[in-house]
Coordinates of C-alpha atoms and ligand atoms in Angstrom, one line a residue:
Chain V
M1 CA 99.0 144.3 168.3
P2 CA 98.5 147.5 169.4
L3 CA 95.4 149.4 168.4
L4 CA 97.3 152.4 167.0
S5 CA 101.0 152.9 166.6
L6 CA 103.2 155.6 165.3
Q7 CA 106.9 155.2 163.9
G8 CA 109.2 158.1 163.5
V9 CA 106.2 160.0 162.3
T10 CA 106.7 163.7 161.1
K11 CA 104.3 165.9 159.4
R12 CA 105.4 169.4 157.7
Y13 CA 102.7 171.2 156.6
P14 CA 103.0 173.3 152.9
G15 CA 104.2 176.6 154.8
G16 CA 107.3 174.7 155.9
V17 CA 106.3 174.5 159.4
E18 CA 107.2 170.9 161.3
A19 CA 104.1 170.5 163.3
L20 CA 105.4 167.0 164.6
R21 CA 108.8 165.9 164.6
D22 CA 109.9 162.0 164.8
V23 CA 106.9 160.9 167.0
S24 CA 106.6 157.4 168.0
F25 CA 104.2 155.5 170.1
E26 CA 101.6 152.9 170.9
V27 CA 98.1 152.8 172.1
N28 CA 96.4 149.5 173.3
E29 CA 93.1 148.7 172.8
G30 CA 91.1 150.0 176.1
E31 CA 93.6 152.6 176.7
F32 CA 92.6 155.9 177.8
L33 CA 95.0 158.6 176.7
F34 CA 96.0 162.4 177.3
L35 CA 97.5 164.5 174.7
A36 CA 99.1 167.3 176.4
G37 CA 101.2 170.0 175.4
P38 CA 101.0 174.0 175.0
S39 CA 99.4 175.7 172.2
G40 CA 101.1 174.9 168.8
A41 CA 102.4 171.7 170.1
G42 CA 101.0 169.3 167.7
K43 CA 98.2 167.8 169.4
T44 CA 95.6 168.8 166.8
T45 CA 98.0 167.7 164.1
L46 CA 98.5 164.3 165.6
L47 CA 94.6 163.5 165.9
R48 CA 94.2 164.9 162.3
L49 CA 96.7 162.3 161.1
L50 CA 95.0 159.5 163.0
V51 CA 91.5 160.0 161.1
R52 CA 93.6 160.8 157.6
L53 CA 92.6 164.2 157.6
E54 CA 96.4 165.1 157.1
V55 CA 98.9 162.8 155.6
A56 CA 102.3 162.1 157.5
T57 CA 105.5 163.8 155.7
Q58 CA 107.6 160.8 157.1
G59 CA 107.1 157.5 159.1
D60 CA 104.2 155.3 159.5
I61 CA 101.0 155.4 161.2
L62 CA 99.0 152.1 162.0
V63 CA 95.3 152.2 163.1
F64 CA 93.4 148.9 163.3
G65 CA 96.4 147.5 161.9
R66 CA 96.0 149.3 158.8
H67 CA 98.8 151.4 157.2
L68 CA 97.3 155.1 156.7
Q69 CA 100.3 155.6 154.2
R70 CA 99.2 153.2 152.1
I71 CA 95.6 152.7 152.5
R72 CA 93.5 153.2 149.4
E73 CA 91.6 156.5 149.1
S74 CA 88.3 154.6 148.8
S75 CA 88.7 152.7 152.3
V76 CA 89.1 155.7 154.3
P77 CA 85.7 156.3 154.9
Y78 CA 85.2 152.9 156.5
L79 CA 88.4 153.5 158.6
R80 CA 86.6 156.8 160.1
R81 CA 83.4 155.0 160.6
N82 CA 85.6 153.3 163.4
I83 CA 86.9 156.3 165.0
G84 CA 84.7 159.0 166.7
F85 CA 85.9 162.7 166.6
V86 CA 85.0 165.7 169.1
F87 CA 85.6 169.0 168.6
Q88 CA 86.2 171.5 170.9
D89 CA 84.0 173.8 169.3
F90 CA 81.2 171.0 168.9
R91 CA 80.5 171.6 165.2
L92 CA 76.6 171.0 165.5
L93 CA 74.6 171.9 162.6
G94 CA 72.2 174.9 163.9
D95 CA 69.6 174.3 161.6
R96 CA 68.8 170.8 162.9
T97 CA 67.4 169.5 166.2
V98 CA 69.8 167.5 168.6
A99 CA 68.3 164.3 167.5
E100 CA 69.1 165.2 163.7
N101 CA 72.8 165.9 164.7
V102 CA 73.4 162.9 166.6
A103 CA 71.7 161.1 164.0
L104 CA 73.9 162.6 161.0
G105 CA 76.3 159.7 160.8
L106 CA 73.9 156.5 161.0
H107 CA 72.5 157.8 157.6
I108 CA 75.8 156.7 156.1
L109 CA 75.8 153.2 157.6
G110 CA 72.4 152.7 155.8
L111 CA 70.4 151.8 158.8
T112 CA 66.6 151.8 159.0
R113 CA 64.6 154.4 160.3
R114 CA 63.7 152.2 163.3
E115 CA 67.4 151.3 163.8
I116 CA 68.3 155.0 163.6
R117 CA 65.8 156.2 166.3
S118 CA 66.8 153.1 168.7
R119 CA 70.2 154.0 168.6
V120 CA 69.8 157.8 168.8
E121 CA 67.2 157.5 172.1
E122 CA 70.1 155.0 173.4
A123 CA 72.7 157.8 172.9
L124 CA 70.4 160.6 174.4
A125 CA 70.0 158.2 177.3
D126 CA 73.3 157.6 177.9
L127 CA 74.1 161.2 178.0
Q128 CA 71.3 162.4 179.8
L129 CA 70.0 164.2 177.0
E130 CA 66.6 162.8 176.5
G131 CA 64.5 166.0 177.2
L132 CA 66.5 167.9 174.2
A133 CA 65.7 165.6 171.4
A134 CA 63.9 168.2 169.9
S135 CA 65.8 171.4 170.8
L136 CA 67.9 173.2 168.2
P137 CA 71.5 173.7 169.4
A138 CA 71.2 177.5 170.1
A139 CA 68.7 176.6 173.0
L140 CA 71.5 174.3 174.8
S141 CA 74.0 175.2 177.2
G142 CA 78.0 174.6 176.2
G143 CA 78.0 171.5 178.6
E144 CA 74.8 170.0 176.7
Q145 CA 76.1 171.0 173.4
Q146 CA 79.7 169.3 174.1
R147 CA 77.5 166.1 174.9
V148 CA 75.5 166.1 171.8
A149 CA 78.6 166.2 169.9
I150 CA 80.1 163.5 171.9
A151 CA 76.4 161.6 171.4
R152 CA 76.9 162.0 167.5
A153 CA 80.3 160.4 167.9
L154 CA 79.0 157.5 170.0
V155 CA 76.1 156.5 167.9
M156 CA 78.4 155.3 165.4
H157 CA 79.8 152.6 168.1
P158 CA 83.4 153.5 167.5
P159 CA 85.9 151.4 169.0
L160 CA 88.3 154.6 169.1
L161 CA 87.1 158.1 170.3
L162 CA 89.2 161.2 169.5
A163 CA 88.8 164.1 171.2
D164 CA 90.4 167.5 170.5
E165 CA 90.4 170.1 173.6
P166 CA 86.6 169.0 174.3
T167 CA 86.5 171.0 177.5
G168 CA 88.3 174.0 176.0
N169 CA 84.9 175.8 175.9
L170 CA 83.7 174.7 179.3
D171 CA 84.2 175.8 182.8
W172 CA 85.7 173.6 185.2
D173 CA 82.7 171.3 186.6
L174 CA 81.5 170.9 183.1
S175 CA 85.1 170.1 181.9
N176 CA 85.5 167.6 185.0
E177 CA 82.1 166.1 184.0
T178 CA 82.9 165.4 180.5
V179 CA 86.5 163.8 181.5
R180 CA 84.2 161.7 183.8
L181 CA 81.8 160.8 180.8
L182 CA 84.8 159.9 178.5
A183 CA 86.2 157.8 181.4
R184 CA 82.8 155.7 181.7
L185 CA 82.9 155.3 178.0
N186 CA 86.5 154.1 178.4
R187 CA 85.6 151.3 181.3
R188 CA 82.9 150.2 178.8
G189 CA 85.6 149.5 176.0
T190 CA 86.2 152.6 173.7
T191 CA 89.6 153.6 173.4
V192 CA 89.9 157.4 174.2
I193 CA 92.4 159.9 173.2
M194 CA 91.7 163.3 174.5
A195 CA 94.0 166.2 173.5
T196 CA 94.1 169.0 176.2
H197 CA 96.0 171.6 177.7
D198 CA 94.5 172.3 181.1
R199 CA 96.9 171.0 183.6
F200 CA 94.4 170.9 186.7
L201 CA 92.2 168.0 184.6
L202 CA 95.5 166.3 183.9
R203 CA 96.1 166.7 187.7
E204 CA 93.0 165.1 188.3
W205 CA 92.8 162.5 185.9
P206 CA 96.0 160.6 186.3
Y207 CA 95.8 158.5 183.2
R208 CA 98.6 157.9 180.6
T209 CA 99.6 161.2 179.0
L210 CA 101.6 161.9 176.1
W211 CA 103.5 165.4 176.1
L212 CA 104.1 167.2 173.0
H213 CA 106.7 170.2 172.5
R214 CA 107.1 171.9 169.2
G215 CA 106.3 168.7 167.4
A216 CA 108.3 166.7 169.5
L217 CA 107.0 163.8 171.7
V218 CA 109.1 164.8 175.3
E219 CA 107.2 162.6 177.7
D220 CA 105.3 159.5 177.8
R221 CA 103.6 159.0 181.3
P222 CA 102.0 156.0 182.3
A223 CA 99.0 156.2 184.3
S224 CA 99.5 156.5 187.9
P225 CA 98.6 154.4 190.0
A226 CA 99.2 152.2 186.9
P227 CA 97.8 148.7 187.4
G228 CA 100.0 146.2 185.6
S229 CA 101.9 149.1 183.9
T230 CA 105.8 148.6 183.3
E231 CA 108.5 151.1 183.5
A232 CA 108.4 151.4 180.2
S233 CA 108.4 155.2 179.2
Chain Y
M1 CA 82.4 144.4 153.6
T2 CA 79.4 143.4 152.3
V3 CA 76.7 146.0 151.9
P4 CA 73.4 144.4 151.6
L5 CA 71.0 145.5 148.9
R6 CA 68.1 146.8 151.0
S7 CA 70.3 149.3 152.7
L8 CA 71.8 150.3 149.5
V9 CA 68.4 150.9 148.4
R10 CA 67.5 152.9 151.9
Q11 CA 70.5 155.1 151.5
G12 CA 69.6 155.6 147.8
L13 CA 66.2 157.1 148.8
Y14 CA 67.6 159.2 151.7
L15 CA 70.1 160.6 149.2
V16 CA 67.3 161.5 146.5
G17 CA 65.6 163.0 149.5
Q18 CA 68.7 165.0 150.1
G19 CA 68.7 166.1 146.8
L20 CA 65.2 167.3 146.6
Q21 CA 65.7 169.3 150.0
G22 CA 68.5 171.0 147.8
L23 CA 66.0 172.4 145.7
R24 CA 64.6 174.5 148.7
V25 CA 68.0 176.2 149.2
A26 CA 67.5 178.6 146.9
P27 CA 63.7 178.2 145.7
G28 CA 64.2 181.7 143.5
Q29 CA 67.1 180.8 141.8
T30 CA 65.9 177.1 141.5
L31 CA 62.6 178.2 139.6
W32 CA 64.6 180.6 137.6
S33 CA 66.9 177.9 136.2
V34 CA 64.0 175.5 135.6
L35 CA 62.0 178.4 133.8
L36 CA 65.2 179.3 131.6
L37 CA 65.7 175.7 130.8
A38 CA 62.0 175.2 129.6
V39 CA 62.3 178.2 127.3
T40 CA 65.3 177.2 125.6
A41 CA 64.0 173.8 125.5
S42 CA 60.6 175.0 124.3
L43 CA 62.4 177.1 121.7
V44 CA 64.7 174.4 120.4
S45 CA 61.9 172.0 119.7
L46 CA 60.1 174.4 118.0
A47 CA 62.9 175.1 115.7
I48 CA 63.2 171.4 115.2
A49 CA 59.5 171.4 114.2
F50 CA 60.1 174.3 111.7
G51 CA 62.6 172.6 110.7
G52 CA 60.4 169.9 109.5
L53 CA 58.2 172.4 108.1
A54 CA 60.7 174.2 105.8
A55 CA 61.9 170.9 104.4
R56 CA 58.1 170.1 103.7
L57 CA 57.7 173.6 102.1
S58 CA 61.0 173.0 99.9
E59 CA 59.4 170.0 98.7
Q60 CA 56.5 171.2 98.0
A61 CA 57.9 173.9 96.0
A62 CA 59.8 171.6 94.0
R63 CA 56.7 170.0 93.1
G64 CA 54.8 173.4 92.7
S65 CA 57.2 174.3 90.1
R66 CA 55.7 172.0 87.8
V67 CA 52.8 172.4 85.6
L68 CA 50.9 169.9 83.4
V69 CA 49.4 171.5 80.1
Y70 CA 46.6 169.3 79.2
L71 CA 46.0 168.9 75.5
K72 CA 42.9 169.0 73.4
D73 CA 42.4 165.4 72.2
P74 CA 43.1 165.4 68.5
V75 CA 46.5 167.2 68.5
P76 CA 48.5 165.7 65.6
T77 CA 52.2 164.3 66.8
A78 CA 54.0 167.4 64.8
E79 CA 52.0 169.8 66.3
V80 CA 53.0 168.6 69.9
Q81 CA 56.7 168.2 68.8
R82 CA 56.8 171.8 67.7
L83 CA 54.9 173.0 70.8
M84 CA 57.6 170.9 73.0
S85 CA 60.4 172.7 71.1
R86 CA 59.1 176.2 71.5
L87 CA 58.5 175.4 75.2
Q88 CA 62.0 174.4 75.5
G89 CA 63.7 177.8 74.4
Q90 CA 61.8 179.5 77.3
A91 CA 64.0 181.0 80.1
D92 CA 61.3 179.8 82.8
V93 CA 61.3 176.3 81.3
E94 CA 63.7 173.5 82.6
S95 CA 62.3 170.7 80.9
V96 CA 59.4 169.4 78.9
T97 CA 58.0 165.5 78.9
Y98 CA 54.9 164.3 77.2
L99 CA 52.4 162.2 79.2
T100 CA 50.8 159.8 77.1
R101 CA 46.9 159.2 78.2
E102 CA 48.0 156.3 79.9
Q103 CA 50.8 157.4 81.8
D104 CA 48.5 160.7 83.0
R105 CA 45.5 158.1 84.2
A106 CA 48.2 155.8 86.0
E107 CA 49.3 159.4 87.5
N108 CA 46.0 160.2 88.7
A109 CA 45.2 156.6 89.9
R110 CA 48.4 156.9 92.0
L111 CA 46.9 160.3 93.5
L112 CA 43.6 159.3 94.2
P113 CA 42.3 158.0 97.4
P114 CA 43.2 154.1 97.1
D115 CA 39.6 152.8 98.2
L116 CA 38.2 155.2 95.3
V117 CA 40.7 153.9 92.6
A118 CA 39.5 150.3 94.0
S119 CA 36.0 150.6 93.5
L120 CA 36.5 152.7 90.0
P121 CA 36.6 151.0 86.9
P122 CA 40.1 152.0 85.1
E123 CA 38.5 153.7 82.1
A124 CA 36.7 155.7 84.9
I125 CA 39.8 157.5 85.9
P126 CA 40.9 160.2 84.0
G127 CA 43.5 160.8 81.5
Q128 CA 44.3 163.1 78.9
H129 CA 47.5 163.5 77.1
A130 CA 49.8 166.4 78.4
L131 CA 53.0 168.1 78.5
E132 CA 54.7 168.1 81.8
V133 CA 56.7 171.2 82.2
S134 CA 59.3 171.7 85.1
L135 CA 59.6 175.4 85.9
R136 CA 63.0 176.7 86.5
F137 CA 63.5 179.1 89.5
R138 CA 64.8 182.5 89.0
P139 CA 65.5 184.7 91.5
E140 CA 66.1 187.4 89.1
A141 CA 62.5 187.2 87.8
P142 CA 60.4 187.2 91.0
E143 CA 56.8 187.8 89.3
G144 CA 57.7 184.2 88.1
P145 CA 56.4 182.3 85.2
D146 CA 52.9 183.9 85.3
A147 CA 53.6 185.5 81.7
L148 CA 54.6 182.0 80.3
L149 CA 51.5 180.3 81.9
A150 CA 49.0 182.7 80.5
S151 CA 50.6 182.6 76.8
L152 CA 50.5 178.8 77.5
R153 CA 46.5 179.0 78.1
A154 CA 45.7 181.2 75.2
L155 CA 47.3 178.7 72.6
E156 CA 44.6 176.8 70.6
E157 CA 46.0 173.1 71.2
V158 CA 45.7 173.7 74.6
D159 CA 42.9 172.6 77.0
L160 CA 44.0 173.5 80.3
V161 CA 46.7 174.3 82.2
A162 CA 46.8 172.7 85.9
E163 CA 49.0 174.2 88.6
P164 CA 49.1 173.0 92.3
V165 CA 47.6 174.9 94.7
V166 CA 50.1 176.8 96.2
G167 CA 52.7 178.2 93.6
G168 CA 56.0 177.6 94.1
Q169 CA 57.5 180.8 94.4
R170 CA 55.2 181.7 97.4
L171 CA 56.3 178.5 99.0
R172 CA 60.0 179.1 98.3
A173 CA 59.5 182.3 99.9
M174 CA 57.7 180.9 103.0
A175 CA 60.7 178.1 103.2
A176 CA 63.2 181.1 103.4
A177 CA 61.2 183.0 106.3
V178 CA 60.9 179.8 108.1
D179 CA 64.8 179.3 108.0
L180 CA 65.5 182.7 109.1
G181 CA 62.9 182.3 111.6
R182 CA 64.4 178.9 112.9
T183 CA 68.0 180.4 113.2
I184 CA 66.8 183.2 115.2
L185 CA 65.1 180.6 117.4
L186 CA 68.4 178.6 117.8
A187 CA 70.5 181.7 118.4
M188 CA 68.4 182.8 121.2
A189 CA 68.1 179.0 122.4
V190 CA 71.8 178.9 122.7
L191 CA 72.0 182.6 124.6
L192 CA 69.1 181.2 127.0
L193 CA 71.3 177.7 127.5
V194 CA 74.1 179.4 128.6
G195 CA 72.1 181.8 131.0
S196 CA 70.2 178.8 132.2
L197 CA 73.4 176.6 132.9
S198 CA 74.9 179.5 134.8
F199 CA 71.8 179.5 137.0
V200 CA 71.8 175.6 137.5
V201 CA 75.3 175.9 138.4
A202 CA 74.7 178.7 141.1
T203 CA 71.7 176.8 142.8
L204 CA 74.3 173.9 142.9
T205 CA 77.0 176.0 144.5
R206 CA 74.6 177.8 146.8
T207 CA 73.5 174.2 147.9
L208 CA 77.2 173.4 148.1
D209 CA 78.0 176.7 150.3
R210 CA 74.7 175.6 152.9
R211 CA 75.9 172.1 153.2
R212 CA 79.6 172.6 153.8
D213 CA 79.7 171.9 157.5
E214 CA 77.3 168.9 157.0
V215 CA 79.6 167.8 154.6
T216 CA 82.8 168.2 156.6
L217 CA 81.2 166.5 159.4
L218 CA 79.8 163.6 157.4
R219 CA 83.0 163.2 156.0
L220 CA 84.7 162.4 159.2
L221 CA 81.8 160.5 160.0
G222 CA 83.1 158.2 157.2
A223 CA 80.8 159.2 154.4
T224 CA 82.2 158.2 150.9
E225 CA 82.5 160.6 148.2
G226 CA 79.4 159.1 146.4
F227 CA 77.2 159.6 149.4
L228 CA 78.4 163.2 149.6
R229 CA 78.1 163.9 145.8
T230 CA 74.6 162.2 145.0
P231 CA 72.5 164.7 146.5
L232 CA 74.0 167.4 144.6
M233 CA 74.0 165.3 141.5
V234 CA 70.2 164.3 141.9
Q235 CA 69.4 168.4 142.6
G236 CA 71.1 168.8 139.4
A237 CA 69.4 166.4 137.4
L238 CA 66.0 167.3 138.8
Q239 CA 66.4 170.8 137.6
G240 CA 67.6 169.6 134.0
M241 CA 65.0 167.2 133.7
V242 CA 62.0 169.0 134.6
G243 CA 63.1 172.1 133.0
L244 CA 63.9 170.4 129.6
G245 CA 60.8 168.2 130.0
L246 CA 58.5 171.1 130.7
G247 CA 60.0 173.0 127.9
V248 CA 59.2 170.6 125.4
L249 CA 55.8 169.8 126.3
G250 CA 55.5 173.9 126.0
G251 CA 56.9 173.7 122.7
A252 CA 54.5 171.3 121.5
L253 CA 51.6 173.1 123.1
V254 CA 52.9 176.4 121.1
A255 CA 53.8 174.3 118.0
D256 CA 50.1 173.0 117.8
G257 CA 48.4 176.4 118.1
L258 CA 50.8 177.8 115.5
S259 CA 50.3 175.0 113.3
A260 CA 46.6 175.4 113.5
W261 CA 47.0 179.1 112.8
L262 CA 49.1 178.8 109.7
E263 CA 46.9 175.7 108.0
G264 CA 44.0 178.1 108.4
R265 CA 45.7 180.8 106.6
H266 CA 47.7 178.7 103.8
D267 CA 46.4 175.7 102.1
L268 CA 49.0 173.5 104.0
H269 CA 48.3 170.5 106.3
R270 CA 50.3 169.1 109.3
V271 CA 52.8 172.2 109.3
L272 CA 54.4 171.5 112.5
V273 CA 54.9 168.1 113.7
M274 CA 56.2 167.7 117.1
R275 CA 57.0 164.1 118.1
L276 CA 56.7 164.1 121.6
D277 CA 57.2 160.3 121.6
L278 CA 60.8 161.2 121.0
A279 CA 61.2 164.9 121.9
L280 CA 60.2 164.0 125.5
P281 CA 62.3 160.8 126.3
L282 CA 65.1 163.3 124.7
A283 CA 64.9 165.9 126.4
L284 CA 64.8 164.0 129.8
A285 CA 68.2 162.3 128.7
A286 CA 69.5 165.8 127.9
G287 CA 68.1 167.1 131.1
L288 CA 69.9 164.4 133.3
V289 CA 73.3 164.9 131.5
L290 CA 73.2 168.6 131.8
G291 CA 72.2 168.7 135.4
L292 CA 74.9 166.1 136.1
A293 CA 77.6 168.5 134.3
G294 CA 76.2 171.3 136.1
A295 CA 76.8 169.3 139.4
L296 CA 80.2 168.4 138.3
V297 CA 81.2 172.2 137.3
A298 CA 79.7 173.3 140.6
S299 CA 81.5 171.0 143.2
R300 CA 84.9 171.3 140.9
R301 CA 84.5 175.1 141.5
K302 CA 84.2 174.6 145.4
E303 CA 87.1 172.1 145.2
A304 CA 89.5 174.8 143.4
Ligands
LIG401 N1 96.8 173.5 158.1 C1 98.2 174.3 158.4 N2 99.0 174.9 157.6 C2 99.9 175.4 158.3 N3 100.8 174.9 159.4 C3 99.5 174.7 160.2 C4 98.3 173.9 159.9 N4 97.9 173.4 161.0 C5 98.5 173.6 162.0 N5 99.9 174.3 161.5 C6 100.6 174.7 162.7 O1 101.5 173.5 162.8 C7 101.9 173.8 164.5 C8 100.7 172.6 165.4 O2 99.6 173.0 165.2 P1 98.4 172.5 166.0 O3 97.2 172.8 165.5 O4 98.8 170.8 165.8 O5 98.7 172.7 167.4 P2 98.1 172.2 168.9 O6 98.9 171.6 169.9 O7 96.8 171.3 168.6 O8 97.8 173.6 169.4 P3 96.5 174.4 170.0 O9 96.6 174.1 171.6 O10 96.5 175.8 169.9 O11 95.3 173.8 169.4 C9 101.4 175.2 165.0 O12 102.3 175.7 164.6 C10 100.6 175.7 163.9 O13 100.9 176.9 163.6
LIG402 MG1 94.7 172.2 168.7

């Protein structure tokens, strides 16, 4: 069973904008997937649907085998604990240290102080942020802030990671570094979906890419070279 | 999806801590809200204590409106009958009853300290036949039954006229004053309550504003609505409980002082009684409800 599947998904916003139109695709566990397309194509909308920040107007969305159309409201938080989310603008809390920002979600899980500390240390080490644990976000560079945001998602050990233009505010080197980091997480087993409109990145990292245009899925390009993949679009 | 008890407790403590931190978001406003709530609670508790006083004064007034007219010993029955019917006709008199020596003795035995009564032989307790005269309260005659009492004292058959220490008239006037004071206290308390409630809601709204980014993130990270709402409820409940609790304690202090002062001026005892054993738990419960309601109002307002 795929980790994620969309069947004829349409999203119409209250104003009447059709942000997604009849979109269908599947993602298997362990995949790395780019969501590409120009501004306004519906990339953010698609990612928001997957964590149920939005509800589809039509169609079926299955995540971890759960129907997001029919899921009980009280189950949504438990779904979200399995999905990491990274924003373009990092969204760090300015009055908390790096370690506190990273620990944010762990309090939800009811872990002990020890468990929280060890998970935070592990994530910070993973992202080469050890020396910055006690710093405030404002003292960090853009690349470091983005790594903190990724660490905040990672400490939850989510099987699925969604990143919405995580490189949008970074220069080329840092963008490349960020994708390398996500690729490393992916090799360790995390399924990654990253929205981007950076064609240089897309050329540099030839993963499977879904192209959206005005809400429609216009192309599902498999990874190249795609070991073991078929010709299916 | 079983959540172990321990991690629930841990989470509870964490959320209480978050609620405490919320108190520091707008410290000035928080202090004001607690202070206003305290003043409100002390006014209400004083008003209630005064309510007891008004009731006791009215009761004493009712008792004070009865005088005992002790008769000299050899007064023939016919004389007594004549005196009774004469009194019956007076405007100030409600009713007249004849008390035999035995009845009066029984009444004295009831009024004297029980240990004293037990140690005395029955004949040692005074008893004298008397007329018990219930006086009528006449608002149109504010000078009271003084003239009547003077004329009674002048009668040859009358030994003495016993009046309670504080005149019923005066007690009634005091009861009316106390009632007015109570009404004013309660009216002020209602105004203050509205004011302090809006302060509580304002502090909670400030906390919500401050936490907005955090709440958005937490929601995405998988926080339940309970997890997100609990700190606000803890904060509101703490404000309400501390405010009302302090207020009742303050009210009790004021009541004590006032009581001592009044007792010195008038011949009364236990003027203002505050049952802290009842008032404090009640205030804490009311504070809890009030704080939770404030949290609800604040979060509703934010959602709209
Ligand atoms: N909350 C909303 N209410 C109404 N319309 C919206 C809302 N969010 C997005 N839209 C519209 O839906 C369409 C798709 O927007 P979306 O943000 O998903 O695009 P995107 O591919 O992420 O674009 P970008 O690259 O600029 O981030 C756009 O036309 C946008 O204006
Ligand atoms: Mg977007």
